[in-house]
Short mmCIF file of N, CA and C in Angstrom, two decimals:
data_model
loop_
_atom_site.label_atom_id
_atom_site.label_comp_id
_atom_site.label_asym_id
_atom_site.label_seq_id
_atom_site.Cartn_x
_atom_site.Cartn_y
_atom_site.Cartn_z
N MET N 1 145.33 -104.94 -79.35
CA MET N 1 145.32 -104.88 -80.80
C MET N 1 143.90 -105.09 -81.32
N ASP N 2 143.51 -104.38 -82.39
CA ASP N 2 142.18 -104.50 -82.95
C ASP N 2 142.01 -105.85 -83.63
N ASP N 3 140.81 -106.35 -83.59
CA ASP N 3 140.49 -107.61 -84.26
C ASP N 3 140.28 -107.32 -85.75
N ILE N 4 141.12 -107.87 -86.62
CA ILE N 4 141.01 -107.58 -88.05
C ILE N 4 139.81 -108.25 -88.71
N ASN N 5 139.10 -109.07 -87.99
CA ASN N 5 137.92 -109.73 -88.54
C ASN N 5 136.66 -108.87 -88.38
N ASN N 6 136.74 -107.80 -87.60
CA ASN N 6 135.59 -106.91 -87.41
C ASN N 6 135.61 -105.80 -88.45
N THR N 7 134.43 -105.34 -88.80
CA THR N 7 134.31 -104.24 -89.75
C THR N 7 134.83 -102.96 -89.13
N GLN N 8 135.63 -102.25 -89.88
CA GLN N 8 136.16 -100.98 -89.42
C GLN N 8 135.30 -99.85 -89.98
N TYR N 9 135.04 -98.84 -89.21
CA TYR N 9 134.23 -97.71 -89.63
C TYR N 9 135.09 -96.44 -89.62
N PHE N 10 134.90 -95.64 -90.63
CA PHE N 10 135.62 -94.37 -90.74
C PHE N 10 134.59 -93.27 -90.92
N THR N 11 134.85 -92.15 -90.29
CA THR N 11 133.98 -90.99 -90.43
C THR N 11 134.69 -89.97 -91.31
N VAL N 12 134.01 -89.55 -92.35
CA VAL N 12 134.57 -88.55 -93.26
C VAL N 12 133.81 -87.26 -93.05
N GLN N 13 134.54 -86.20 -92.75
CA GLN N 13 133.91 -84.90 -92.56
C GLN N 13 133.64 -84.27 -93.92
N LYS N 14 132.40 -83.90 -94.17
CA LYS N 14 132.03 -83.25 -95.43
C LYS N 14 131.97 -81.75 -95.20
N GLU N 15 132.28 -81.02 -96.27
CA GLU N 15 132.11 -79.57 -96.20
C GLU N 15 130.62 -79.27 -96.12
N PRO N 16 130.25 -78.27 -95.32
CA PRO N 16 128.83 -77.91 -95.28
C PRO N 16 128.39 -77.39 -96.66
N GLU N 17 127.21 -77.82 -97.09
CA GLU N 17 126.73 -77.39 -98.40
C GLU N 17 126.31 -75.93 -98.36
N MET N 18 126.71 -75.23 -99.39
CA MET N 18 126.38 -73.82 -99.49
C MET N 18 125.03 -73.68 -100.17
N GLN N 19 124.23 -72.76 -99.70
CA GLN N 19 122.94 -72.52 -100.32
C GLN N 19 123.13 -71.73 -101.61
N VAL N 20 122.17 -71.88 -102.52
CA VAL N 20 122.25 -71.22 -103.83
C VAL N 20 122.34 -69.71 -103.66
N LYS N 21 121.59 -69.16 -102.72
CA LYS N 21 121.62 -67.70 -102.54
C LYS N 21 123.00 -67.23 -102.08
N ASP N 22 123.70 -68.06 -101.30
CA ASP N 22 125.05 -67.70 -100.87
C ASP N 22 126.02 -67.74 -102.04
N VAL N 23 125.87 -68.73 -102.91
CA VAL N 23 126.70 -68.83 -104.10
C VAL N 23 126.48 -67.61 -104.98
N LEU N 24 125.22 -67.24 -105.19
CA LEU N 24 124.91 -66.08 -106.02
C LEU N 24 125.53 -64.80 -105.44
N GLU N 25 125.49 -64.66 -104.13
CA GLU N 25 126.07 -63.47 -103.51
C GLU N 25 127.59 -63.42 -103.73
N ILE N 26 128.25 -64.55 -103.58
CA ILE N 26 129.70 -64.60 -103.79
C ILE N 26 130.03 -64.28 -105.24
N ILE N 27 129.26 -64.86 -106.17
CA ILE N 27 129.48 -64.63 -107.60
C ILE N 27 129.28 -63.14 -107.92
N PHE N 28 128.19 -62.58 -107.40
CA PHE N 28 127.88 -61.16 -107.63
C PHE N 28 129.02 -60.28 -107.17
N ARG N 29 129.52 -60.52 -105.96
CA ARG N 29 130.59 -59.70 -105.40
C ARG N 29 131.89 -59.86 -106.20
N ALA N 30 132.20 -61.09 -106.59
CA ALA N 30 133.44 -61.34 -107.35
C ALA N 30 133.39 -60.63 -108.70
N LEU N 31 132.24 -60.71 -109.37
CA LEU N 31 132.10 -60.06 -110.67
C LEU N 31 132.20 -58.54 -110.52
N THR N 32 131.57 -58.00 -109.49
CA THR N 32 131.61 -56.56 -109.24
C THR N 32 133.04 -56.11 -108.94
N GLU N 33 133.74 -56.88 -108.10
CA GLU N 33 135.13 -56.52 -107.76
C GLU N 33 136.03 -56.49 -108.99
N LYS N 34 135.75 -57.34 -109.96
CA LYS N 34 136.58 -57.39 -111.16
C LYS N 34 136.11 -56.41 -112.23
N GLY N 35 135.04 -55.65 -111.94
CA GLY N 35 134.58 -54.61 -112.87
C GLY N 35 133.59 -55.08 -113.92
N TYR N 36 133.06 -56.28 -113.76
CA TYR N 36 132.08 -56.80 -114.70
C TYR N 36 130.67 -56.38 -114.29
N ASN N 37 129.74 -56.41 -115.24
CA ASN N 37 128.33 -56.22 -114.93
C ASN N 37 127.79 -57.58 -114.49
N PRO N 38 127.51 -57.76 -113.19
CA PRO N 38 127.13 -59.08 -112.69
C PRO N 38 125.84 -59.63 -113.31
N VAL N 39 124.89 -58.76 -113.58
CA VAL N 39 123.63 -59.23 -114.17
C VAL N 39 123.89 -59.81 -115.56
N ASN N 40 124.60 -59.06 -116.39
CA ASN N 40 124.89 -59.56 -117.75
C ASN N 40 125.67 -60.86 -117.72
N GLN N 41 126.67 -60.94 -116.83
CA GLN N 41 127.51 -62.13 -116.78
C GLN N 41 126.75 -63.35 -116.28
N ILE N 42 125.94 -63.17 -115.25
CA ILE N 42 125.17 -64.30 -114.71
C ILE N 42 124.13 -64.76 -115.72
N VAL N 43 123.46 -63.83 -116.38
CA VAL N 43 122.48 -64.20 -117.41
C VAL N 43 123.19 -64.94 -118.55
N GLY N 44 124.34 -64.45 -118.96
CA GLY N 44 125.11 -65.13 -120.00
C GLY N 44 125.44 -66.55 -119.62
N TYR N 45 125.84 -66.75 -118.37
CA TYR N 45 126.15 -68.11 -117.90
C TYR N 45 124.91 -68.99 -117.89
N ILE N 46 123.81 -68.46 -117.35
CA ILE N 46 122.58 -69.26 -117.27
C ILE N 46 122.09 -69.65 -118.66
N MET N 47 122.13 -68.71 -119.60
CA MET N 47 121.63 -68.98 -120.94
C MET N 47 122.52 -69.95 -121.73
N SER N 48 123.82 -69.83 -121.56
CA SER N 48 124.74 -70.62 -122.40
C SER N 48 125.34 -71.83 -121.69
N GLY N 49 125.49 -71.74 -120.39
CA GLY N 49 126.17 -72.79 -119.65
C GLY N 49 127.69 -72.67 -119.73
N ASP N 50 128.17 -71.59 -120.35
CA ASP N 50 129.60 -71.38 -120.52
C ASP N 50 130.18 -70.75 -119.24
N PRO N 51 130.99 -71.48 -118.49
CA PRO N 51 131.50 -70.96 -117.22
C PRO N 51 132.46 -69.78 -117.37
N THR N 52 132.94 -69.50 -118.58
CA THR N 52 133.86 -68.37 -118.73
C THR N 52 133.14 -67.02 -118.57
N TYR N 53 131.83 -67.02 -118.50
CA TYR N 53 131.10 -65.79 -118.17
C TYR N 53 131.36 -65.37 -116.73
N ILE N 54 131.80 -66.32 -115.91
CA ILE N 54 132.01 -66.06 -114.49
C ILE N 54 133.52 -66.01 -114.22
N THR N 55 133.94 -64.97 -113.53
CA THR N 55 135.35 -64.82 -113.20
C THR N 55 135.81 -65.93 -112.25
N SER N 56 137.08 -66.23 -112.32
CA SER N 56 137.64 -67.21 -111.38
C SER N 56 138.06 -66.53 -110.07
N HIS N 57 137.94 -65.20 -110.03
CA HIS N 57 138.26 -64.42 -108.83
C HIS N 57 137.46 -64.95 -107.64
N ASN N 58 138.13 -65.13 -106.51
CA ASN N 58 137.50 -65.64 -105.29
C ASN N 58 136.81 -66.99 -105.48
N ASN N 59 137.31 -67.78 -106.42
CA ASN N 59 136.80 -69.14 -106.67
C ASN N 59 135.35 -69.13 -107.18
N ALA N 60 134.92 -68.00 -107.74
CA ALA N 60 133.52 -67.85 -108.16
C ALA N 60 133.13 -68.86 -109.25
N ARG N 61 133.99 -69.09 -110.21
CA ARG N 61 133.67 -70.00 -111.31
C ARG N 61 133.47 -71.43 -110.79
N SER N 62 134.34 -71.85 -109.92
CA SER N 62 134.21 -73.20 -109.34
C SER N 62 132.92 -73.34 -108.55
N LEU N 63 132.58 -72.30 -107.81
CA LEU N 63 131.35 -72.34 -107.01
C LEU N 63 130.10 -72.43 -107.87
N ILE N 64 130.03 -71.60 -108.91
CA ILE N 64 128.81 -71.58 -109.71
C ILE N 64 128.62 -72.89 -110.47
N MET N 65 129.71 -73.57 -110.78
CA MET N 65 129.59 -74.83 -111.51
C MET N 65 129.11 -75.97 -110.61
N LYS N 66 129.08 -75.75 -109.29
CA LYS N 66 128.56 -76.75 -108.35
C LYS N 66 127.04 -76.67 -108.23
N VAL N 67 126.46 -75.63 -108.81
CA VAL N 67 125.01 -75.41 -108.74
C VAL N 67 124.42 -75.60 -110.14
N GLU N 68 123.33 -76.33 -110.22
CA GLU N 68 122.65 -76.50 -111.51
C GLU N 68 122.07 -75.16 -111.95
N ARG N 69 122.09 -74.91 -113.25
CA ARG N 69 121.58 -73.62 -113.76
C ARG N 69 120.11 -73.44 -113.44
N ASP N 70 119.31 -74.51 -113.48
CA ASP N 70 117.89 -74.35 -113.15
C ASP N 70 117.70 -73.97 -111.68
N GLU N 71 118.62 -74.39 -110.80
CA GLU N 71 118.54 -73.99 -109.40
C GLU N 71 118.82 -72.49 -109.26
N LEU N 72 119.72 -71.97 -110.08
CA LEU N 72 119.99 -70.53 -110.06
C LEU N 72 118.75 -69.75 -110.47
N VAL N 73 118.11 -70.19 -111.55
CA VAL N 73 116.89 -69.51 -112.03
C VAL N 73 115.80 -69.59 -110.96
N GLU N 74 115.62 -70.76 -110.35
CA GLU N 74 114.60 -70.91 -109.31
C GLU N 74 114.85 -69.95 -108.14
N GLU N 75 116.09 -69.86 -107.70
CA GLU N 75 116.40 -68.99 -106.56
C GLU N 75 116.17 -67.52 -106.92
N ILE N 76 116.58 -67.12 -108.10
CA ILE N 76 116.39 -65.73 -108.53
C ILE N 76 114.90 -65.41 -108.64
N LEU N 77 114.13 -66.32 -109.24
CA LEU N 77 112.69 -66.10 -109.39
C LEU N 77 111.99 -66.10 -108.03
N ARG N 78 112.38 -67.02 -107.17
CA ARG N 78 111.79 -67.10 -105.82
C ARG N 78 112.01 -65.79 -105.07
N ASP N 79 113.23 -65.25 -105.15
CA ASP N 79 113.54 -64.01 -104.47
C ASP N 79 112.77 -62.84 -105.08
N TYR N 80 112.64 -62.83 -106.39
CA TYR N 80 111.89 -61.78 -107.08
C TYR N 80 110.43 -61.79 -106.64
N ILE N 81 109.84 -62.96 -106.58
CA ILE N 81 108.44 -63.09 -106.18
C ILE N 81 108.26 -62.63 -104.72
N ARG N 82 109.17 -63.05 -103.85
CA ARG N 82 109.11 -62.63 -102.44
C ARG N 82 109.24 -61.12 -102.30
N SER N 83 110.16 -60.52 -103.07
CA SER N 83 110.41 -59.08 -102.93
C SER N 83 109.23 -58.25 -103.40
N HIS N 84 108.36 -58.84 -104.25
CA HIS N 84 107.18 -58.13 -104.73
C HIS N 84 105.92 -58.48 -103.94
N GLY N 85 106.08 -59.32 -102.93
CA GLY N 85 104.97 -59.67 -102.06
C GLY N 85 103.92 -60.54 -102.71
N TRP N 86 104.31 -61.27 -103.75
CA TRP N 86 103.35 -62.09 -104.47
C TRP N 86 103.17 -63.48 -103.87
N GLY N 87 104.07 -63.88 -103.01
CA GLY N 87 103.97 -65.25 -102.55
C GLY N 87 104.34 -65.51 -101.20
#
């Protein structure tokens, strides 16, 4: 029998954190599948913070709300700069 006077340790498995670029890809695909213009919808969300710009299809709305809006802008700008060979 375990000694109840000793500290017990528990290990909790955490979900692996998704990168911002992966979240953006999922959001883009979900919006496209539902017939929305993904650029307009993502910009609307970033500018307003209103999650209803993002469809709940494929859990996209829940995913995007786990990422700060400034992180979305940083990732988009970082990718834009890389694609133009500026950095």
